[in-house]
Coordinates of C-alpha atoms in Angstrom, one line a residue:
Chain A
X158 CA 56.9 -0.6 26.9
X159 CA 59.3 -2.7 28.6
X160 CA 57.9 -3.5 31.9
X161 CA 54.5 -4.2 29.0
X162 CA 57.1 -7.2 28.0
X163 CA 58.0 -8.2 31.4
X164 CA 54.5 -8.3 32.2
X165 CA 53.7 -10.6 29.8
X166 CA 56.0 -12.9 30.2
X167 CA 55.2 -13.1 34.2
X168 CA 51.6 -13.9 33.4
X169 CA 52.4 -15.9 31.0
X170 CA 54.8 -17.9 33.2
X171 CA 52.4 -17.8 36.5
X172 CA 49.6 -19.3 33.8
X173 CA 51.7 -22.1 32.3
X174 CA 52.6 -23.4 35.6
X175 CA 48.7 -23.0 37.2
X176 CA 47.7 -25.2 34.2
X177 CA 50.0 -27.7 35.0
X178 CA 49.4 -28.0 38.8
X179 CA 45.9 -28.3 37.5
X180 CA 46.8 -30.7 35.6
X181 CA 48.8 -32.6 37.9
X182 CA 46.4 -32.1 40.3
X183 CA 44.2 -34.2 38.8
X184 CA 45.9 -36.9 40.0
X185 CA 45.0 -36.5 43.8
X186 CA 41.3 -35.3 43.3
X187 CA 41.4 -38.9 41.7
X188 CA 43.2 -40.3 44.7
X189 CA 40.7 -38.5 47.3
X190 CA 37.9 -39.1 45.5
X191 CA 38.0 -42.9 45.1
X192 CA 39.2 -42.7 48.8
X193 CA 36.2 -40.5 50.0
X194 CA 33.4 -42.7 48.0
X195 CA 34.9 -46.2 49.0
X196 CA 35.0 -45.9 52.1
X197 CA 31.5 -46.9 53.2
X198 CA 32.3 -50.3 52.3
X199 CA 35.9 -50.4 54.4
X200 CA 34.3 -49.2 57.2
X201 CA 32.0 -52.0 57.2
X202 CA 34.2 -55.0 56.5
X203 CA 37.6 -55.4 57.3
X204 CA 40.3 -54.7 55.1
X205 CA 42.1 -58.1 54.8
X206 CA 38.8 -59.3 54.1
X207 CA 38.0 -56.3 50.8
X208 CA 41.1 -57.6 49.8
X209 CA 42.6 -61.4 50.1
X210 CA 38.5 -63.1 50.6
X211 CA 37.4 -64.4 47.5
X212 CA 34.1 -64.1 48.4
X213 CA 31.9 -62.0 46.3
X214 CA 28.4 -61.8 47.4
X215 CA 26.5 -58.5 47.5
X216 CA 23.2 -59.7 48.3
X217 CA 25.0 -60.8 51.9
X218 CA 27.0 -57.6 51.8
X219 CA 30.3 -60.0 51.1
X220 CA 32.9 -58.0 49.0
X221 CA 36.1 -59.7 48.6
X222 CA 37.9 -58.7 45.8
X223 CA 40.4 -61.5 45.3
X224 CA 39.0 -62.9 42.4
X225 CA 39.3 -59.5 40.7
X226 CA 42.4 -58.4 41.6
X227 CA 44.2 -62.1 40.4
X228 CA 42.2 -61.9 37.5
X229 CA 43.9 -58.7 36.8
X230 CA 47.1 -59.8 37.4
X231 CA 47.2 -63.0 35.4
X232 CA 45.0 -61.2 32.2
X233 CA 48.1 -58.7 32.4
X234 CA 51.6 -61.0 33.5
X235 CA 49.7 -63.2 30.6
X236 CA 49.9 -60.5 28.2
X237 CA 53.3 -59.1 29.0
X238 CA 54.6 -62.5 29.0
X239 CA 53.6 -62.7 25.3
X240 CA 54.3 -58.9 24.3
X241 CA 57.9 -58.1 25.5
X242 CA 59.8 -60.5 23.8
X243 CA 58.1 -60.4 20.6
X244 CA 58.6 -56.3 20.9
X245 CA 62.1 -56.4 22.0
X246 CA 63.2 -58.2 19.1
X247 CA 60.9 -56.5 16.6
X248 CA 62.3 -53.4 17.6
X249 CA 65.5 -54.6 17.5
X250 CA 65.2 -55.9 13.9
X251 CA 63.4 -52.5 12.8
X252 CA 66.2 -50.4 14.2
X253 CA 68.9 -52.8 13.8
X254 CA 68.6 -55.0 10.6
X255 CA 65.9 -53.7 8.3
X256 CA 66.5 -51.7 5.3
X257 CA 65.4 -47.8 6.2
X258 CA 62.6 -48.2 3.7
X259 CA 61.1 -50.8 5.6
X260 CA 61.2 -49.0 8.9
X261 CA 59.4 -46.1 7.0
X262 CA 56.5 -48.5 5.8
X263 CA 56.2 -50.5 8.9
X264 CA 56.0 -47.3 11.4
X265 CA 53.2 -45.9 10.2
X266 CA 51.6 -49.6 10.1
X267 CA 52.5 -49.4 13.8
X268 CA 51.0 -46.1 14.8
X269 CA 48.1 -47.0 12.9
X270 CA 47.4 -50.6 15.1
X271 CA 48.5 -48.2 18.2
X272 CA 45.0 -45.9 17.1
X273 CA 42.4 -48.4 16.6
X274 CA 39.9 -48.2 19.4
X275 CA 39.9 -51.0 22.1
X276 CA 36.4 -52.4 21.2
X277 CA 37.3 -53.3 17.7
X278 CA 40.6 -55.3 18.9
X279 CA 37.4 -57.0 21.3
X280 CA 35.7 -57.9 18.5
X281 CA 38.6 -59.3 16.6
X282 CA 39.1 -61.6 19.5
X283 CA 35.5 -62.7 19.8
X284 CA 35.8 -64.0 16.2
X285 CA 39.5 -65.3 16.2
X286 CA 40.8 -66.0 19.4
X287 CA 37.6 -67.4 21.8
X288 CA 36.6 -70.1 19.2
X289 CA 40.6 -71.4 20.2
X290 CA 41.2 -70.5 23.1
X291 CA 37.8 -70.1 24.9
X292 CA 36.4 -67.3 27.3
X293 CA 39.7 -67.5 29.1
X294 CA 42.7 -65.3 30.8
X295 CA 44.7 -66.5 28.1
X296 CA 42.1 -65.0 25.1
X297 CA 42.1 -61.9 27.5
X298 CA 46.1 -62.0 27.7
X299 CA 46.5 -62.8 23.9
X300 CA 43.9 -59.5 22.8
X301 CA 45.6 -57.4 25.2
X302 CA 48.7 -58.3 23.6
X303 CA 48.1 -57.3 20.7
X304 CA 46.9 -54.3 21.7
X305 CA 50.3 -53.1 23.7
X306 CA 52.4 -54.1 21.2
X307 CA 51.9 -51.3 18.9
X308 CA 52.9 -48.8 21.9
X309 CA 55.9 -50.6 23.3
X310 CA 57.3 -51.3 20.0
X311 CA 57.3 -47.6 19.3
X312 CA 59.0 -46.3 22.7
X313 CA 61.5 -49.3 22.1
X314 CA 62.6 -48.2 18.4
X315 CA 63.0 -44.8 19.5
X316 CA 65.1 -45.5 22.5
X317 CA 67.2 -47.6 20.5
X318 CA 67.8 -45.2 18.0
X319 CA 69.0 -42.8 20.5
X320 CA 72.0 -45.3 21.1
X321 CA 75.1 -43.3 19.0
X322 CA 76.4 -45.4 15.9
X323 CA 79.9 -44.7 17.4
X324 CA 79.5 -46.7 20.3
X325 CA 78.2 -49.4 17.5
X326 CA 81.5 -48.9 16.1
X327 CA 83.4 -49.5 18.6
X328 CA 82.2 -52.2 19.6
X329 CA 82.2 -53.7 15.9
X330 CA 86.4 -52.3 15.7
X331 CA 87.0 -55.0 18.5
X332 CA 85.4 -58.0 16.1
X333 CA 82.0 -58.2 18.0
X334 CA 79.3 -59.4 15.6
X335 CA 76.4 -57.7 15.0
X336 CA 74.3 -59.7 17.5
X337 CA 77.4 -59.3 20.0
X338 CA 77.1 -55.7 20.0
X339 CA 73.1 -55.6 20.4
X340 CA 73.4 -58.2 23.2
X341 CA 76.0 -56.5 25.2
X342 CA 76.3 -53.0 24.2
X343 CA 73.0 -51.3 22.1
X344 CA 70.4 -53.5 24.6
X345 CA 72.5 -52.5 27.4
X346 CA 72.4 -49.1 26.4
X347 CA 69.1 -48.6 25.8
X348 CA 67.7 -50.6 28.6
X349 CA 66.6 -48.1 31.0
X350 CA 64.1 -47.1 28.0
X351 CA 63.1 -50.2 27.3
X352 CA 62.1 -50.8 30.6
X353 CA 60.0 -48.1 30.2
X354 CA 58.7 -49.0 27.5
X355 CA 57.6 -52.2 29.2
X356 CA 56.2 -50.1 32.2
X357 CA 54.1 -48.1 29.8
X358 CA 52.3 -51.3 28.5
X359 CA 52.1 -52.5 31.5
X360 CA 50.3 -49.7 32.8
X361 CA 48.1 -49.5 29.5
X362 CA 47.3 -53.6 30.1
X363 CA 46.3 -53.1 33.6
X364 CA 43.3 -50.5 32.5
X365 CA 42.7 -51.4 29.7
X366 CA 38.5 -52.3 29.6
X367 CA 36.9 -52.9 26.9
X368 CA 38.5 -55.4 24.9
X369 CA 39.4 -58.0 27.9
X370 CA 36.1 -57.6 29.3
X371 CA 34.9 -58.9 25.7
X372 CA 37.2 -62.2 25.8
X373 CA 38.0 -62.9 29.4
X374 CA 34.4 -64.4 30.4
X375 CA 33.8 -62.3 33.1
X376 CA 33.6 -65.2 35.9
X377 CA 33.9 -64.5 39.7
X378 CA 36.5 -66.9 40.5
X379 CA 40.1 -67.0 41.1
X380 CA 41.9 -68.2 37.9
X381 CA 43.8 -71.7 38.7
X382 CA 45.4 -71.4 34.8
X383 CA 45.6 -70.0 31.7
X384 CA 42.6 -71.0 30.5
X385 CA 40.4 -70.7 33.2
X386 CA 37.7 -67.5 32.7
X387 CA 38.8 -64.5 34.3
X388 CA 37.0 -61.3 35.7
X389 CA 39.7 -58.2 35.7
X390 CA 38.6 -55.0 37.7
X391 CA 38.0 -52.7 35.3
X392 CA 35.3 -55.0 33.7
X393 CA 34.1 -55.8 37.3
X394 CA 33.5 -51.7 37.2
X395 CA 32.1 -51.4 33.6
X396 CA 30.0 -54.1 33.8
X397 CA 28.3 -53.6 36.6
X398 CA 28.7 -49.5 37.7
X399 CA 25.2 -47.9 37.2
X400 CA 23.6 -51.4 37.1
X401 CA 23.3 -52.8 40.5
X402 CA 23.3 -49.5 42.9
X403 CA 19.9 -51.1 44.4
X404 CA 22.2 -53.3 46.4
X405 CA 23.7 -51.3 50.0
X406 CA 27.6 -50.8 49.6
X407 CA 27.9 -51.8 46.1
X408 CA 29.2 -48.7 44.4
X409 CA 31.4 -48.3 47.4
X410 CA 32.5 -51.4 46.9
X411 CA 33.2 -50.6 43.1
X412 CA 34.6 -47.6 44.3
X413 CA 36.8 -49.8 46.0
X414 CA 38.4 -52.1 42.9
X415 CA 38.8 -48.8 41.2
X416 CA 41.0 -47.7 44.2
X417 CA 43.0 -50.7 44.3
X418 CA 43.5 -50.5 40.8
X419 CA 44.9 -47.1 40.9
X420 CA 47.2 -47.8 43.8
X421 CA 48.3 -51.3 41.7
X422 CA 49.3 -49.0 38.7
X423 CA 50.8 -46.2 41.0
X424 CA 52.9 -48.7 42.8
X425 CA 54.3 -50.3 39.7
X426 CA 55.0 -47.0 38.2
X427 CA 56.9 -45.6 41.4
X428 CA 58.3 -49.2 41.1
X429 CA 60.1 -49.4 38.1
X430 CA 61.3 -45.7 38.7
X431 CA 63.5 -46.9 40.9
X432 CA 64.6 -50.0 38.6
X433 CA 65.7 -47.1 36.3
X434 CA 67.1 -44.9 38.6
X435 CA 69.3 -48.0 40.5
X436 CA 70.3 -49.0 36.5
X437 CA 70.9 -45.9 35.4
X438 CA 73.6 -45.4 38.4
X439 CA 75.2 -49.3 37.8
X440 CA 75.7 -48.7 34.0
X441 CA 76.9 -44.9 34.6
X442 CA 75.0 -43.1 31.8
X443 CA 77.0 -40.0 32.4
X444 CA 79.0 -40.1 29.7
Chain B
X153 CA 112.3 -61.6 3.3
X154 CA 111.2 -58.6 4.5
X155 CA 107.8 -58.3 6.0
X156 CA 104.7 -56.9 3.2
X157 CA 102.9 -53.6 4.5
X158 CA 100.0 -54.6 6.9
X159 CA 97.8 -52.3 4.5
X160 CA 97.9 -51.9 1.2
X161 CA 95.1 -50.1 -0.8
X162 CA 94.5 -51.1 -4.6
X163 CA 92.0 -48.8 -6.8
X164 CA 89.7 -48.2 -4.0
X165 CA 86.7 -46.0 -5.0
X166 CA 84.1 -45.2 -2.5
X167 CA 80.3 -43.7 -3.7
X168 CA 77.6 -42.3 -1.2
X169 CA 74.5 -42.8 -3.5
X170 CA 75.5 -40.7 -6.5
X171 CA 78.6 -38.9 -4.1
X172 CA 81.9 -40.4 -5.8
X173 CA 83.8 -39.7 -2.4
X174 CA 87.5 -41.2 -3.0
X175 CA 88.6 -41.4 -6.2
X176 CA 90.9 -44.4 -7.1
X177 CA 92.5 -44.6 -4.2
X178 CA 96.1 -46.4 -4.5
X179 CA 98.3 -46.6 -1.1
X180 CA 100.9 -48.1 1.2
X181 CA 100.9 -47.5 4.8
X182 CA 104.3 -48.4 5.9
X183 CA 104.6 -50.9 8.9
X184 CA 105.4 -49.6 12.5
X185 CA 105.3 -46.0 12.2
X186 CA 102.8 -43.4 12.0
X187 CA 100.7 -42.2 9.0
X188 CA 99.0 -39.2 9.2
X189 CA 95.9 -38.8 7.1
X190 CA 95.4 -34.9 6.5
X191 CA 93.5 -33.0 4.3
X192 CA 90.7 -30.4 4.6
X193 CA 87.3 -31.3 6.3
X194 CA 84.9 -33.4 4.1
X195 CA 87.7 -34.8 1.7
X196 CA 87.4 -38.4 2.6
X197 CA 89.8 -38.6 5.4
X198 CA 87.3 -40.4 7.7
X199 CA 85.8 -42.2 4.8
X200 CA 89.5 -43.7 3.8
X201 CA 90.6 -44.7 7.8
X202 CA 86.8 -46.6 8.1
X203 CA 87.6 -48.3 4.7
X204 CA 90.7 -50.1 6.7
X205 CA 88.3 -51.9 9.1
X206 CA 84.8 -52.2 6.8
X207 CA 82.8 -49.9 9.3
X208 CA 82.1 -47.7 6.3
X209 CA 79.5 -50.1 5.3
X210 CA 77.5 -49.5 8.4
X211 CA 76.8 -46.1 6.5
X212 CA 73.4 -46.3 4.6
X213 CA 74.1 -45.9 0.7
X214 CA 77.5 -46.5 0.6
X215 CA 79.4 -48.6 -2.9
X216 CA 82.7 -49.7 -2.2
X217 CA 84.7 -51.1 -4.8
X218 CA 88.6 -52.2 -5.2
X219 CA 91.0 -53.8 -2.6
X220 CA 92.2 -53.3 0.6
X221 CA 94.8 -56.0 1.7
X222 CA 95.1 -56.2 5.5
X223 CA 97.8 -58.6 5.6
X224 CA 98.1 -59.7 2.1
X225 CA 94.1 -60.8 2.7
X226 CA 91.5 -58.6 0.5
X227 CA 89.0 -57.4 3.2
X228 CA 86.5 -56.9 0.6
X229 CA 86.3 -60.3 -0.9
X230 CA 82.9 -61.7 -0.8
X231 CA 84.4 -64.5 1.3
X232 CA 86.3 -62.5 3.8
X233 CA 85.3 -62.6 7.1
X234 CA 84.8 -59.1 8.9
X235 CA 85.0 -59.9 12.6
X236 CA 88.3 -61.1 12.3
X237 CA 89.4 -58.5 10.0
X238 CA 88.5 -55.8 12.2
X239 CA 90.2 -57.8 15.1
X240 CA 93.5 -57.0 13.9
X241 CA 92.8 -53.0 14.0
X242 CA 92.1 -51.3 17.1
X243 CA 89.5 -47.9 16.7
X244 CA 90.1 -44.8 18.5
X245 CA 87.3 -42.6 17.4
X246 CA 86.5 -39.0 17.7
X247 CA 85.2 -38.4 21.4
X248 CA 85.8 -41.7 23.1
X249 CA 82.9 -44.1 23.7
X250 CA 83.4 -46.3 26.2
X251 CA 80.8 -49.3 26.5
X252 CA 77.9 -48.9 29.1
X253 CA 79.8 -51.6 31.8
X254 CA 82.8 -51.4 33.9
X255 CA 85.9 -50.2 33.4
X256 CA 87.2 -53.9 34.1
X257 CA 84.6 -54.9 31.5
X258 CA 85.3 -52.3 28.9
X259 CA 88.9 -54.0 28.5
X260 CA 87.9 -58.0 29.4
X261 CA 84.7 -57.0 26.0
X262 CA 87.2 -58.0 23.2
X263 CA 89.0 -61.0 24.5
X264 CA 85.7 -62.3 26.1
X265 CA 83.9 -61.9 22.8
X266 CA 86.7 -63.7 21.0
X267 CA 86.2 -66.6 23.6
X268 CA 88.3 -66.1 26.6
X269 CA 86.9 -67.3 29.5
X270 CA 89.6 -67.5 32.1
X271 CA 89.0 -65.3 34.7
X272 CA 92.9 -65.2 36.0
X273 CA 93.5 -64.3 32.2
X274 CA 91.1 -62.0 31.9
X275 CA 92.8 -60.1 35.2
X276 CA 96.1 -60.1 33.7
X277 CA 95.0 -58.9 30.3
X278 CA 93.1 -55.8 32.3
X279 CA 96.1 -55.0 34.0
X280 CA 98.7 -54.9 31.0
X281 CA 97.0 -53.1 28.6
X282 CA 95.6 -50.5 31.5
X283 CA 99.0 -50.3 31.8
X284 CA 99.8 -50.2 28.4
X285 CA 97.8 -47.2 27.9
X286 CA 99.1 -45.3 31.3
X287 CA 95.5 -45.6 32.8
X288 CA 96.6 -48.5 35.3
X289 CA 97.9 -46.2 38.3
X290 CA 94.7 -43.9 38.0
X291 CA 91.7 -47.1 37.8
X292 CA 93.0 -49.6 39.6
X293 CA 91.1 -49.0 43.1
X294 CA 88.1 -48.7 40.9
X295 CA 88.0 -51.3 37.9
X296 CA 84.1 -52.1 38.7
X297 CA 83.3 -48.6 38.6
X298 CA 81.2 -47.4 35.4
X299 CA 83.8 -46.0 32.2
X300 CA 81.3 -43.0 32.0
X301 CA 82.8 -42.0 35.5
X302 CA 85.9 -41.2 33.9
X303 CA 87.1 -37.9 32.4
X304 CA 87.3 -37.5 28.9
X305 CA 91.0 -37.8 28.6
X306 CA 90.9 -41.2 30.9
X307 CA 88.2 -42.3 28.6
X308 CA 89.9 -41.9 25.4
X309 CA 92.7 -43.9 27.2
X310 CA 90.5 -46.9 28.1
X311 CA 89.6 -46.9 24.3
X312 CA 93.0 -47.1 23.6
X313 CA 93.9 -49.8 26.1
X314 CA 90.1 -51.5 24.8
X315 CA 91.3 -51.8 21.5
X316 CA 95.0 -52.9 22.6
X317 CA 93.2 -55.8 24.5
X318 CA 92.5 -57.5 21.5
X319 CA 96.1 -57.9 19.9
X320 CA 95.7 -56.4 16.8
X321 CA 98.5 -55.0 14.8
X322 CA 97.2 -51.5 13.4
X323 CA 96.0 -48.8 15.4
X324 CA 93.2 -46.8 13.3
X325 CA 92.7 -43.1 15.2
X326 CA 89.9 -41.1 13.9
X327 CA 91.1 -37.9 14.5
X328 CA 91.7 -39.0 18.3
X329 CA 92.3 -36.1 20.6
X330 CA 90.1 -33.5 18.8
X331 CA 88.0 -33.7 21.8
X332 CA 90.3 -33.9 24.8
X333 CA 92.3 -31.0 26.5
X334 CA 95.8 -30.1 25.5
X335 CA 97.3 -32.6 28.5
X336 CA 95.2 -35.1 27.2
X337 CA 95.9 -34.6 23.8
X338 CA 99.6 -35.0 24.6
X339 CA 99.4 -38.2 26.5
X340 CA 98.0 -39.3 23.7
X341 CA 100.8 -38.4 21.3
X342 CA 103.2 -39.9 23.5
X343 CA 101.4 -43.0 23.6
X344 CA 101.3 -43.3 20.1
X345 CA 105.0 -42.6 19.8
X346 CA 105.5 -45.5 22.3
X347 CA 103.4 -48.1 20.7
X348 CA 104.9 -47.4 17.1
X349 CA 107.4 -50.0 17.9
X350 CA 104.9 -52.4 17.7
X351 CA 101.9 -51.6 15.9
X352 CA 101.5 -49.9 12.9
X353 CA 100.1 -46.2 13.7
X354 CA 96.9 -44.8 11.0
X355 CA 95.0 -42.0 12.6
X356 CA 93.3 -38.9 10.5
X357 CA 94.2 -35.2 11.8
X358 CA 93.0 -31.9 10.6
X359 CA 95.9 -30.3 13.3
X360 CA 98.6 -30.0 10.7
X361 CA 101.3 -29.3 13.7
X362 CA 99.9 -32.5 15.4
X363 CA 100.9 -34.8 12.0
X364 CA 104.1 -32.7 12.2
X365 CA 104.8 -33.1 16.2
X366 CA 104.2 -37.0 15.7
X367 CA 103.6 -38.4 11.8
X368 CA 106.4 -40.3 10.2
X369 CA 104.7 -40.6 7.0
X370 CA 101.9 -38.3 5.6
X371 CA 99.2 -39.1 3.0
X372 CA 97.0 -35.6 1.7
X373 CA 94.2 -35.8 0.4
X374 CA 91.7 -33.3 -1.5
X375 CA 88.4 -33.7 -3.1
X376 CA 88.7 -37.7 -2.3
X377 CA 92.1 -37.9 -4.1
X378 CA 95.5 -38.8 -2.9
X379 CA 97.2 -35.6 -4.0
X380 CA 100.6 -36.2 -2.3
X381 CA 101.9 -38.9 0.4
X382 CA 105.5 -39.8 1.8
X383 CA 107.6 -38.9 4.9
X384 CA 106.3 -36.3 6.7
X385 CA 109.8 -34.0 6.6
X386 CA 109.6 -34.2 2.9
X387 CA 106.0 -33.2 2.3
X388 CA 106.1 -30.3 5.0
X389 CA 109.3 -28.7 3.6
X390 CA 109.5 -29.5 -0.1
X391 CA 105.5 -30.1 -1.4
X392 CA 105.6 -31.3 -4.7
X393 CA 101.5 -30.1 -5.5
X394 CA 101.1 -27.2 -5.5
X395 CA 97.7 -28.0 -3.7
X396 CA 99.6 -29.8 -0.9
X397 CA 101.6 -26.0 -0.6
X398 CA 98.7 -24.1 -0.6
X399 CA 97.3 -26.5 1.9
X400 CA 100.7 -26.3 4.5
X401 CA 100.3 -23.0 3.8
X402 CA 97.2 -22.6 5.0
X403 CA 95.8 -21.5 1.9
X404 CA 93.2 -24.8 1.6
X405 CA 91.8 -25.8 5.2

């Protein structure tokens, strides 16, 4: 009977953690894969050229991905640039000011905008942000936006929940005002989360498809502002993957943006890890 | 003329939604010595202490109505200002919370937030009240170091010396060394004892030997009424209520 128990629980054990290095695993088969199928295409041309020529012409076998990878980068600084402020102080006032029964009908709101599916936030920009702002980085930025919000602001309120109403209190007994004690002690607190909070729409704005691809204008050039049209990499692989394999080394070459897009998200991950880890040790959360 | 309590309490009643919590509360705590609030658990002894400074009203719910004069000023008039009001009380709470920042920074918080900018200053200030709070010798090698780093007891310490820092004359302690080892807790005492000279002392206990070992003047509560307050030798030895008897007693706790 008893070693029946014990047995159980060893399998049970031994299966949890199976699943999860399956799980985990995933990660590499991604790695290897994109590795294994884009390297046609890096064989052929150099890397420096894949990678800093902004020439993009696969009828002469010319894949440089510059265009894509700025694109990318300005659709999503763009975006964060107009998303973290507005959720750090939303989810300051949510947490901090509003009346609980405020918080209770504007969270669900939130979760509910967090849900919708990308192509509908696409459409929304089509009809209310391109006649504006045009096919542009900054339509692309502004969609994408709105679509990170939702998931920040949640991450944020619950971090700064977390913050104990003592140390609110103490910092209120020495005559700090409310905004004193949010600047200095319940943002300070909390930061390491919001940070990740930031990191997780960050990573979200980098791949996310649909809804930029809809807005940005999809044009192979590197941006030179804000308004200019824009062509990310993962519309670069939606539009075109299944589309134009007649041409030699062109799904390597997609292959290739999809690589570079993984490694830009894996290094800004691994990145702000150590933010967190370097902040957590300067603040001294030990207590 | 001699000098008005710093806090006097005048028909306070305190409601948590339909919770009537104290019950016409009517009080004088006498000027540089130490009250002891004591009373069993859940009878308003917190409630009563956060009353002094207005941080009940961070509590959700909460209806606060009568006077408490800090200084002859009613903290509760729609015109008073709270900031300065809570300036002149330093907090010890519970388990000490000292700010995310340095332990430098944890002291220079209060005067910097109340505009002092001079670094020299700042310095000096740091060092007295470190001092002040015996915490000086132990810290001083390591003022940029994080206030989590410290022990519990050293923590509770830099609260003390935190709140010192910004001159205040009453020292509110909710009950302050419930969380800190029997050393600590005794530093603490002492310290207390020490500074009675010139702050007025207020601090909640449920440690009816620690009101004893330290208290000048007691106040009991029950049910969220004043049942019984006045020098602590009195109250001890010759309880008037017979709920404050049952309560040395250890009848009530």
């Amino acid at each position: 009977m008893i070693f029946n128990r014990v047995l159980k629980d060893k399998i049970a054990g031994k299966t949890m953690l199976f699943l999860t290095i399956l799980a985990c695993s995933s990660l590499l088969l991604i790695f290897a894969g994109l590795i294994f199928k884009s390297l046609p295409v890096i064989e052929k041309s150099s890397f420096s050229e894949l990678l800093f020529s902004s020439k993009w012409h696969p009828l002469k076998g010319e894949f440089g991905m510059l265009p894509f990878i700025s694109s990318t980068l300005w659709v999503t600084g763009v975006s964060i640039i107009i998303a973290v402020p507005l959720c750090i102080l939303s989810a300051i006032y949510l947490s901090e000011y509003a009346h609980k029964r405020i918080l209770q009908l504007i969270f669900p709101i939130i979760d509910i905008l967090a849900g919708i599916p990308s192509v509908i936030f696409g459409v929304w920009g089509l009809i209310l942000i391109v006649p504006i702002f045009g096919y542009s980085i900054l339509s692309g930025g502004i969609v994408l936006a709105v679509m990170i919000v939702p998931v920040v602001i949640h991450v944020m309120i619950e971090v700064i929940k977390t913050v104990p109403s003592e140390l609110r209190d103490a910092s209120l007994s020495l005559g700090a005002t409310k905004w004193q004690t949010i600047k200095f002690v319940v943002v300070k607190k909390a930061l390491p989360g919001i940070i990740a909070g930031i990191v997780l729409g960050l990573s979200r704005a980098f791949g996310e498809t649909m809804a930029v691809l809809m807005v940005v204008g999809n044009v192979v050039k590197i941006p030179h502002s804000v308004m200019d049209a824009g062509y990310p990499l993962p519309a670069l692989i939606a539009n075109n993957y299944g589309e134009m394999m007649s041409i030699p080394m062109y799904d390597s070459a997609l292959m290739l943006s999809a690589l570079i897009l993984f490694i830009i998200i894996v290094v800004f991950n691994v990145f702000s890890r150590l933010i967190l880890i370097r902040i957590e040790r300067n603040v001294g959360y030990n207590s | 003329m001699e000098q008005s309590s710093h806090i006097k309490v005048k028909d306070l009643n305190v409601y948590y939604g339909q919770n009537h919590v104290l019950k016409n509360i009517n009080i004088e705590i006498p000027n540089n010595q130490i009250t002891a609030i004591i009373g069993p658990s859940g009878c308003g002894k917190t409630t009563l202490l956060k009353c002094f400074n207005r941080l009940i009203e961070s509590v959700d719910g909460v209806r606060v109505t009568g006077e408490v004069l800090v200084g002859g000023e009613n903290i509760y008039d729609p015109k008073a200002e709270v900031t300065h009001i809570r300036k002149k009380m330093g907090l010890l709470s519970q388990r000490p919370f000292p700010l995310p920042m340095s332990i430098y920074d944890n002291i220079a918080y209060g005067p910097k937030i109340h505009g002092e900018r001079n670094k020299k200053e700042l310095d000096r200030i740091v060092e007295h009240y470190l001092k002040e709070a015996s915490l000086w010798e132990e810290v001083k090698d390591r003022l940029k170091t994080p206030a989590g780093s410290l022990s519990i007891g050293q923590q509770q310490r830099l609260c003390l010396a935190r709140g010192l820092a910004v001159e205040p004359d009453i020292i509110l302690g909710d009950e302050p060394t419930s969380a800190l080892d029997p050393q600590s807790s005794r530093h603490i005492e002492q310290k207390f004892i020490e500074l009675k000279e010139k702050y007025s002392i207020v601090f909640v206990t449920h440690i009816l030997r620690q009101a004893k070992r330290i208290a000048d003047y007691l106040i009991f509560i029950h049910m969220g009424e004043i049942i019984e307050c006045g020098p602590t030798k009195e109250i001890l030895e010759n309880p008037k209520e017979k709920k404050t008897q049952d309560y040395v007693l250890g009848i009530i706790s």
